[in-house]
Short mmCIF file of C-alpha atoms in Angstrom, two decimals:
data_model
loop_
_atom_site.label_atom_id
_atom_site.label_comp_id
_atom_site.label_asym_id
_atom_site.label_seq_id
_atom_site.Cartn_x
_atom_site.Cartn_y
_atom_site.Cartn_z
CA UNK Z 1 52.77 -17.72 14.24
CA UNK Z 2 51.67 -20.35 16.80
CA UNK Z 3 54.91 -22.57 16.42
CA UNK Z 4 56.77 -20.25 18.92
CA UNK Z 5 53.85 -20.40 21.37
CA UNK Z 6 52.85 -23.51 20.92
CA UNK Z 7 56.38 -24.81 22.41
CA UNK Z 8 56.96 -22.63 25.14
CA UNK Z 9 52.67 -23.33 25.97
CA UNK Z 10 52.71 -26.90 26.13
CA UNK Z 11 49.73 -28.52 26.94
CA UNK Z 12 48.72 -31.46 28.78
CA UNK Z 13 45.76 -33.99 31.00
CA UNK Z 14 45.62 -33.48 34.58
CA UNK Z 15 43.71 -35.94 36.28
CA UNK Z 16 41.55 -34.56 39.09
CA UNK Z 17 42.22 -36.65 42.33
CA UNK Z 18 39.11 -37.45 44.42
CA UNK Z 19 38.71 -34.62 46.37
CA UNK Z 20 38.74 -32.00 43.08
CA UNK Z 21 42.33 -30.94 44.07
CA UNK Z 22 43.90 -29.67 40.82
CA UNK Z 23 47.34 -28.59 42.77
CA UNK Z 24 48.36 -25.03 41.91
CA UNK Z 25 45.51 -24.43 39.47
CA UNK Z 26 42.89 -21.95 40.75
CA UNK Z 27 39.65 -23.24 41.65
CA UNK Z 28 36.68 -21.76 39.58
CA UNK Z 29 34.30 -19.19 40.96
CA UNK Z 30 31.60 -22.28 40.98
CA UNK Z 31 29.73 -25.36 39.53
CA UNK Z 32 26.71 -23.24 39.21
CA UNK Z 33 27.99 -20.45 37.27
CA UNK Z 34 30.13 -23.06 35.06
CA UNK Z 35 27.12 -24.85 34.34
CA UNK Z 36 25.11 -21.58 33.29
CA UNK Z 37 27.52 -20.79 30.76
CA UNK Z 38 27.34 -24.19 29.29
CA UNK Z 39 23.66 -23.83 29.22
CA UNK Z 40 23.60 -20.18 27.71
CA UNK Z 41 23.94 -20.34 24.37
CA UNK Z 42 21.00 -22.08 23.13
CA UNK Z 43 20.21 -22.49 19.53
CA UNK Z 44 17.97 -19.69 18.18
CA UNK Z 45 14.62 -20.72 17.01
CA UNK Z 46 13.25 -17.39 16.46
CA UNK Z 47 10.44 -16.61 13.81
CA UNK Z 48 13.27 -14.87 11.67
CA UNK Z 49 16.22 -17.19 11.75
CA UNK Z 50 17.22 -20.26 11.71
CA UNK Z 51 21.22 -20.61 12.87
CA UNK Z 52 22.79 -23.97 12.07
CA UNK Z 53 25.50 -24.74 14.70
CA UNK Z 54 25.54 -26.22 18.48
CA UNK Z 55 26.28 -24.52 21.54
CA UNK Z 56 29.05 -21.86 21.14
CA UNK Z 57 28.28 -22.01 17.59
CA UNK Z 58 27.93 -18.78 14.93
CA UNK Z 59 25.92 -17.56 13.72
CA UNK Z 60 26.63 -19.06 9.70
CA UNK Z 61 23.57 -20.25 7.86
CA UNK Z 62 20.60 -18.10 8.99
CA UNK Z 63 18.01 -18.36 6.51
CA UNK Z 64 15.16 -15.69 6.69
CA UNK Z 65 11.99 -17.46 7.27
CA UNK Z 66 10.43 -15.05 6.02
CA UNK Z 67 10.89 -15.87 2.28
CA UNK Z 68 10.08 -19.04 2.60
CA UNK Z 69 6.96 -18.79 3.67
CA UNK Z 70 6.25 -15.76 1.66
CA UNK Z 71 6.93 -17.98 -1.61
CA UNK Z 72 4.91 -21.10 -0.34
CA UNK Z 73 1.80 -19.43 1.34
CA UNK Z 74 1.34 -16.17 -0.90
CA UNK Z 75 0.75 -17.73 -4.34
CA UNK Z 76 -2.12 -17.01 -6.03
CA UNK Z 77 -2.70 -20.22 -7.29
CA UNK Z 78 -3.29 -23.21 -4.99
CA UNK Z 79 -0.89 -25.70 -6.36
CA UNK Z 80 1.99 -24.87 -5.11
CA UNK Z 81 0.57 -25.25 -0.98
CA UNK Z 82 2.28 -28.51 -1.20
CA UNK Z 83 5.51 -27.62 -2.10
CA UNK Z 84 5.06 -24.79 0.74
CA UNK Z 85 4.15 -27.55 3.25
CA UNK Z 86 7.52 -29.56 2.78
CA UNK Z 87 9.28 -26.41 2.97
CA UNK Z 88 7.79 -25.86 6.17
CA UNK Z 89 8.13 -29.46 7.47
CA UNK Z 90 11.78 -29.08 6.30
CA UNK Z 91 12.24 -26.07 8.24
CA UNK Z 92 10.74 -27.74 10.78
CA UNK Z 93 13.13 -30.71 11.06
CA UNK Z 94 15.75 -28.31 10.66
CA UNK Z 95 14.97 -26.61 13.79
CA UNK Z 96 14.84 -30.26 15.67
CA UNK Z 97 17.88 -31.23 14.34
CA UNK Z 98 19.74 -27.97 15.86
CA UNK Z 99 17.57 -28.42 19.13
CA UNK Z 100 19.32 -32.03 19.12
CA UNK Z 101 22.60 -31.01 18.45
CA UNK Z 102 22.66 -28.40 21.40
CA UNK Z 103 21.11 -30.62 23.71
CA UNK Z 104 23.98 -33.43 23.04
CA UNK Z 105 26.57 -30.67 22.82
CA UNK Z 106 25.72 -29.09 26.09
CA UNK Z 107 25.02 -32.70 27.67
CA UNK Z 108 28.21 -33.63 26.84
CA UNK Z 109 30.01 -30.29 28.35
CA UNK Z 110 28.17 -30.41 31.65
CA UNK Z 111 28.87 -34.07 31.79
CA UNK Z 112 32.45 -33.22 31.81
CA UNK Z 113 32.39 -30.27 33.66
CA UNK Z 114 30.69 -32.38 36.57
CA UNK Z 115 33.22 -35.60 36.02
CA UNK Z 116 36.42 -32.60 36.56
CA UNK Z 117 34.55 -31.13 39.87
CA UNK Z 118 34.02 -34.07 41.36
CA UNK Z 119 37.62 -35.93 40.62
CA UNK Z 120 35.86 -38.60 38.13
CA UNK Z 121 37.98 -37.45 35.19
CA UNK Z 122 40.73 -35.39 33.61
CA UNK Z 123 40.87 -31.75 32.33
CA UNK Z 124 43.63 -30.42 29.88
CA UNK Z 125 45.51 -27.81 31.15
CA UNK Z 126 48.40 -25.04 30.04
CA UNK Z 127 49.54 -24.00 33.06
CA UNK Z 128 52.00 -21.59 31.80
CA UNK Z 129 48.90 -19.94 29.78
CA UNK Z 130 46.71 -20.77 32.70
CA UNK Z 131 48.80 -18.52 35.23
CA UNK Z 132 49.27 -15.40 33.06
CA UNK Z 133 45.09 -15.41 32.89
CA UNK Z 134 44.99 -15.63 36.46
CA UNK Z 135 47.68 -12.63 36.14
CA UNK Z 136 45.43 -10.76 34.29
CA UNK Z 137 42.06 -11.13 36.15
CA UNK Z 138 44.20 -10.34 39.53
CA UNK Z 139 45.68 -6.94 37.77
CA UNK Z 140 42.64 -6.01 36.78
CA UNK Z 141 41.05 -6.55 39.79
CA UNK Z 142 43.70 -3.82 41.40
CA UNK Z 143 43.70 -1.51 38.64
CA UNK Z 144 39.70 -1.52 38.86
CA UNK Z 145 40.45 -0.39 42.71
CA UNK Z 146 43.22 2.27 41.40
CA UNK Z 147 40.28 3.56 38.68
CA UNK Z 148 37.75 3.66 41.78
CA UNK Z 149 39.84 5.52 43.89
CA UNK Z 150 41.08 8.06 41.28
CA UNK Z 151 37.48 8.89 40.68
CA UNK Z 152 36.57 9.62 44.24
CA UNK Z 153 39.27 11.82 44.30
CA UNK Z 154 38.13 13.70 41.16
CA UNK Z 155 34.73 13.74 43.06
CA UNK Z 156 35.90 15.39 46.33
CA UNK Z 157 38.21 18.04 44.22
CA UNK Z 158 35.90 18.89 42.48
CA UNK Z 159 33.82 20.05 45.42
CA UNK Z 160 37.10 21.71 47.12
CA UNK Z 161 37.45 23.69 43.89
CA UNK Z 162 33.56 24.75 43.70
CA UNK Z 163 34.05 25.54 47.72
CA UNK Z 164 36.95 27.93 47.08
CA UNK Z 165 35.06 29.30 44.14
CA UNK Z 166 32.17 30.29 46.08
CA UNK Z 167 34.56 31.43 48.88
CA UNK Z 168 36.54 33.54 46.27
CA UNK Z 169 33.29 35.66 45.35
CA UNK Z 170 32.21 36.07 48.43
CA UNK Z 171 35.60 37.83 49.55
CA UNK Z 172 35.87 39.77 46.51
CA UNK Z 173 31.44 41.19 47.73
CA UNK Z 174 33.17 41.93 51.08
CA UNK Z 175 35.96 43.67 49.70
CA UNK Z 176 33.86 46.39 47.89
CA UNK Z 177 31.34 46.65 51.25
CA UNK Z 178 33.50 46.95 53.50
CA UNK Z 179 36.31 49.25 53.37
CA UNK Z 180 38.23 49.21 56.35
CA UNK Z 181 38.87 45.60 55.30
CA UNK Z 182 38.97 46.44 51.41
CA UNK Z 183 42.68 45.21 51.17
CA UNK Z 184 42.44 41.82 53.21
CA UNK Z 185 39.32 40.83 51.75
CA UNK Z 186 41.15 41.56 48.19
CA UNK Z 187 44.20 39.58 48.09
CA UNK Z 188 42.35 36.72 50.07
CA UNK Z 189 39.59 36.76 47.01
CA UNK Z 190 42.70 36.44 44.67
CA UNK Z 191 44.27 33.83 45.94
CA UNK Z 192 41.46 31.76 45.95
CA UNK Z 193 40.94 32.52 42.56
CA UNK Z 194 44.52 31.25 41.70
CA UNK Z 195 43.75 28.30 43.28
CA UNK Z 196 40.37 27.56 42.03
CA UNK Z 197 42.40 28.19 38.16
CA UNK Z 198 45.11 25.39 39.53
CA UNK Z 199 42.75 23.19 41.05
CA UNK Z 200 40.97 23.18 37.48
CA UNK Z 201 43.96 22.42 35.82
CA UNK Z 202 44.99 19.73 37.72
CA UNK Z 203 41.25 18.07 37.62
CA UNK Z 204 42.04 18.18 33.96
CA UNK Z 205 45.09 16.04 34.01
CA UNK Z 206 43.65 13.72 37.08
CA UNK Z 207 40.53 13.37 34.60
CA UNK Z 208 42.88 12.34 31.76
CA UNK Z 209 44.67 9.68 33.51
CA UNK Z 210 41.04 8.39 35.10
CA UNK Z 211 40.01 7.93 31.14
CA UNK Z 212 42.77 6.14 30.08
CA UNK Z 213 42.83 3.88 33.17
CA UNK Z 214 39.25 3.24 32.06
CA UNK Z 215 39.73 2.35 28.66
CA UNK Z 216 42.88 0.05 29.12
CA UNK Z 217 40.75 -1.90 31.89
CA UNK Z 218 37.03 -1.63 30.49
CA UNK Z 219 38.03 -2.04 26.95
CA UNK Z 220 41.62 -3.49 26.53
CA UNK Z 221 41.93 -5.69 29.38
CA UNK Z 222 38.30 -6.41 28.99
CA UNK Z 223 38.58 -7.45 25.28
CA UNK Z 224 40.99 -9.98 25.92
CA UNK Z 225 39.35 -11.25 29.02
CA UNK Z 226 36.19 -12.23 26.45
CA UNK Z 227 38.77 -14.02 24.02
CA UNK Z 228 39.97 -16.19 27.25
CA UNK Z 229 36.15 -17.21 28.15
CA UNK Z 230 35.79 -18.43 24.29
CA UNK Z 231 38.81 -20.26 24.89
CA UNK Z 232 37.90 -21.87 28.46
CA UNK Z 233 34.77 -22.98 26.94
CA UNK Z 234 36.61 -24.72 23.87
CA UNK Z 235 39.06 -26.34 26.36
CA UNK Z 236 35.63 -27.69 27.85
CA UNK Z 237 34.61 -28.71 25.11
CA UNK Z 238 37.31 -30.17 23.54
CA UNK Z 239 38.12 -32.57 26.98
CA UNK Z 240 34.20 -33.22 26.49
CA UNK Z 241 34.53 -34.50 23.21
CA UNK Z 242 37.96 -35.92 23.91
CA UNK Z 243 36.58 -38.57 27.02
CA UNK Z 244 33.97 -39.27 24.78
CA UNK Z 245 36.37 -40.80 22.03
CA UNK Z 246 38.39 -42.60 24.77
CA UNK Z 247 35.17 -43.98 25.87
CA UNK Z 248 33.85 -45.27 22.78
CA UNK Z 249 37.70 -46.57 22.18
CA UNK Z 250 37.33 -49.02 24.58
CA UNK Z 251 33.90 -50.19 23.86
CA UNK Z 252 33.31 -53.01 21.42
CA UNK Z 253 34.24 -53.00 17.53
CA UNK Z 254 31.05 -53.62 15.85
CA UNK Z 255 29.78 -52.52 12.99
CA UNK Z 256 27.57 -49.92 14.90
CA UNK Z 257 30.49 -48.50 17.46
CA UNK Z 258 33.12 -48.47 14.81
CA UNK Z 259 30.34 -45.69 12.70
CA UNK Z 260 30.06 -44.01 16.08
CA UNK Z 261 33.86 -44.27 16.42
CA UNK Z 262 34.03 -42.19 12.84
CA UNK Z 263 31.78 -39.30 14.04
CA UNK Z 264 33.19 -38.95 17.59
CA UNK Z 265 36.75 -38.79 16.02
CA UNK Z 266 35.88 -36.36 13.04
CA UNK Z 267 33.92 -34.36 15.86
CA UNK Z 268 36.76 -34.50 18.40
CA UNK Z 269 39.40 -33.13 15.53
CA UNK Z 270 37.09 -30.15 15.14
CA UNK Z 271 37.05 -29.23 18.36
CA UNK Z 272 41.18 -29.69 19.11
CA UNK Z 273 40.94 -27.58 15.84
CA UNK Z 274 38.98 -24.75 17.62
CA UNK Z 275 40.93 -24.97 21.19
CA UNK Z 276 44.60 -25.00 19.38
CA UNK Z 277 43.45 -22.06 17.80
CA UNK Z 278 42.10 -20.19 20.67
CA UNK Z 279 44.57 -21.39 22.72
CA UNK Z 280 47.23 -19.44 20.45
CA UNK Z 281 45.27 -16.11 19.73
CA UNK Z 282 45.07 -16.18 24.07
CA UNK Z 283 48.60 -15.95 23.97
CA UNK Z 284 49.26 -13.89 21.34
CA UNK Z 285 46.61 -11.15 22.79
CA UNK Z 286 48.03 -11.57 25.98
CA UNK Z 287 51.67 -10.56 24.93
CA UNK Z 288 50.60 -7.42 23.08
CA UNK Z 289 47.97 -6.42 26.40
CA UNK Z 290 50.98 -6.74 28.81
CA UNK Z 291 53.26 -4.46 26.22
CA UNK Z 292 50.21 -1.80 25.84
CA UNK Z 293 49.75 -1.69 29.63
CA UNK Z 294 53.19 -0.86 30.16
CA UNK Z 295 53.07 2.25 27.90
CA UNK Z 296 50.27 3.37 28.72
CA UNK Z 297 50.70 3.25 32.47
CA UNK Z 298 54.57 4.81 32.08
CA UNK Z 299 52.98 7.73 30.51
CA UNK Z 300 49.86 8.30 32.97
CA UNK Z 301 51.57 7.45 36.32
CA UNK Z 302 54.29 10.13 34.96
CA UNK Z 303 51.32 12.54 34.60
CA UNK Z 304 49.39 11.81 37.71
CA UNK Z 305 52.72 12.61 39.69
CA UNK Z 306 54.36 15.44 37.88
CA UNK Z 307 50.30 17.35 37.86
CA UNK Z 308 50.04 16.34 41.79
CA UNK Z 309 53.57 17.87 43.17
CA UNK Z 310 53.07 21.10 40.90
CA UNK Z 311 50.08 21.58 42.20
CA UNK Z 312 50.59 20.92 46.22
CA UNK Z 313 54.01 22.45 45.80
CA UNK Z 314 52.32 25.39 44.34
CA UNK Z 315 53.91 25.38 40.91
CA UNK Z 316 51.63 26.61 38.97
CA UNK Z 317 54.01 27.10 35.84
CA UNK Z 318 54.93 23.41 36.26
CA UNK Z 319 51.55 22.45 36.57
CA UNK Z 320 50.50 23.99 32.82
CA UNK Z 321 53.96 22.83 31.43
CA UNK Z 322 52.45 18.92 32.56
CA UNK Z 323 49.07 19.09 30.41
CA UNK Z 324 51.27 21.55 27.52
CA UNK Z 325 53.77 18.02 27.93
CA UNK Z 326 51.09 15.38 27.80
CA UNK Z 327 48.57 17.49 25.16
CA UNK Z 328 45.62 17.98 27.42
CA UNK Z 329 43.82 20.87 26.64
CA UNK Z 330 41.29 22.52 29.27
CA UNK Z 331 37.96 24.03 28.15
CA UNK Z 332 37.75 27.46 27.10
CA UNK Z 333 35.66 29.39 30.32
CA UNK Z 334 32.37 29.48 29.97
CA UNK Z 335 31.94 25.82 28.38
CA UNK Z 336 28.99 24.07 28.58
CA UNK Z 337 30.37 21.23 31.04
CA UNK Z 338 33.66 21.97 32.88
CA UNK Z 339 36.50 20.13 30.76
CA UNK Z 340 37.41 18.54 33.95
CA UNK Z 341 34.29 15.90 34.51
CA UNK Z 342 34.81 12.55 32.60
CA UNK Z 343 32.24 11.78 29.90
CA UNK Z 344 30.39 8.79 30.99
#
């Protein structure tokens, strides 16, 4: 699966010159913000968990306190206290040694998150990969202005059709009190009626396309947007990991650095493990958002303008034949919530 991808994505160091230039790269939106995602997930040491794994980590190997100590400090005989003790000094320990993982974890990230800002080391980047994120945050950014827009104009139709409703009824009371105007009153009270009936149909279809925009940039574009943060924090991680072994390459090959050497290389693997990975489900997620985006928007921007020129050009047979084409079906009158107003 990732062969393909892998090729075309290929990935390299960029060393960051002294003033934090990374050439065509984007800059990030700021140290600060960088460093509170490296300091957010902290290891949970709640009363009902324990959750073995550093920062980023899953949550694998919870073990519910609670059994523990029920078993150790609910017996009724007194013998086995000590047994409960180690249990609870193990638990104990436990909980240090995932404190001291984090902390060398995270130390580690915002040690190379500093080194990249301030030109003192290298970052690895796919700029290929890197670009069509940058894509995506920058079309959702628009299509978040398209979705705001469309919903103001829902808003102000919406009034305009409850204006000409009220306008509509108060013909047709003039029509029946006052005679000598019976007729103009009349066919002015019907045609606002026709056009409060189009103006509800075509808040139906505007609504429709308002949802979907919604859902392919709140949920869709959204979804894949959280994959890319899990992958920019591997990356960091995995450059964190990776100038640590290059560090400790250099040093000197005793006995003691050559043990360290072991652990920093098995720990570096995992963590090129985790990035290739991400790095290949970004792309792959990517490719299918960028074919669902183009079907869904060739279907609603078809909508939005066939419903719009029926209704200002005063079709209103076109008009129905647009929701009868797309399969958008109006509330019966009478509904509890006109079938125009988006659920929320």
């Amino acid at each position: 699966m990732s062969d393909g991808i892998m090729s075309k994505a290929a990935t390299m160091e960029i060393p960051i010159s002294s003033n934090g230039d990374t050439g065509s790269l984007p800059e990030d939106d700021g140290l600060e913000q960088d460093l509170q995602q490296v300091m957010v997930s902290g290891p949970n040491l709640n009363e009902t968990s324990i959750v073995s794994g550093g920062y980023g980590g899953t949550a694998e190997g919870i073990i519910p306190t609670s059994t523990i100590k029920g078993s150790g400090l609910h017996q009724p005989h007194p013998s086995p206290t000590v047994g409960g003790e180690e249990v609870v000094r193990g638990i104990a320990v436990e909980k240090f040694d995932i404190v001291k993982k984090w902390g060398i974890n995270t130390y580690k990230c915002t040690k190379q998150l500093i080194s990249e800002r301030f030109g003192r080391g290298s970052r690895t980047v796919d700029l290929e990969l890197e670009t069509q994120i940058e894509l995506l945050r920058e079309t959702k950014r628009k299509y978040e202005c398209v979705l705001q827009l469309a919903r103001a104009f829902t808003n102000h139709f919406y009034s305009l059709v409850q204006t000409q409703h009220a306008l509509g009824d108060a013909f047709a009371d003039l029509s029946q009190k006052s005679p000598e105007l019976q007729e103009e009153f009349g066919y002015n009270a019907e045609t606002q009626k026709l056009l409060c009936k189009n103006g509800e149909t075509l808040l139906g279809a505007v609504n429709f396309f308002v949802s979907s925009i919604n859902t392919l940039v709140n949920k869709t574009m959204e979804d894949t947007l959280m994959t890319v943060k899990q992958y920019e924090t591997a990356r960091l991680e995995y450059d964190a990991y990776r100038t640590d072994l290059e560090e400790l390459s250099m040093g000197p090959r005793d006995a003691s650095t050559l043990c360290r050497l072991d652990t920093a290389q098995s720990q570096f693997q995992s963590h090129k493990d985790k990035y290739e990975k991400l790095r290949a489900d970004v792309a792959i997620k990517l490719k299918f958002l960028e074919e669902n985006k183009i079907k869904v928007m060739h279907k609603q921007l078809l909508l939005f303008h066939n419903a719009i020129s029926a209704y200002f050009a005063g079709n209103q047979q076109q008009l129905e034949q647009t929701l009868k084409q797309f399969n958008i079906k109006l509330k019966t009158p009478g509904a509890e919530k006109p079938s125009w107003l988006e659920e929320q």
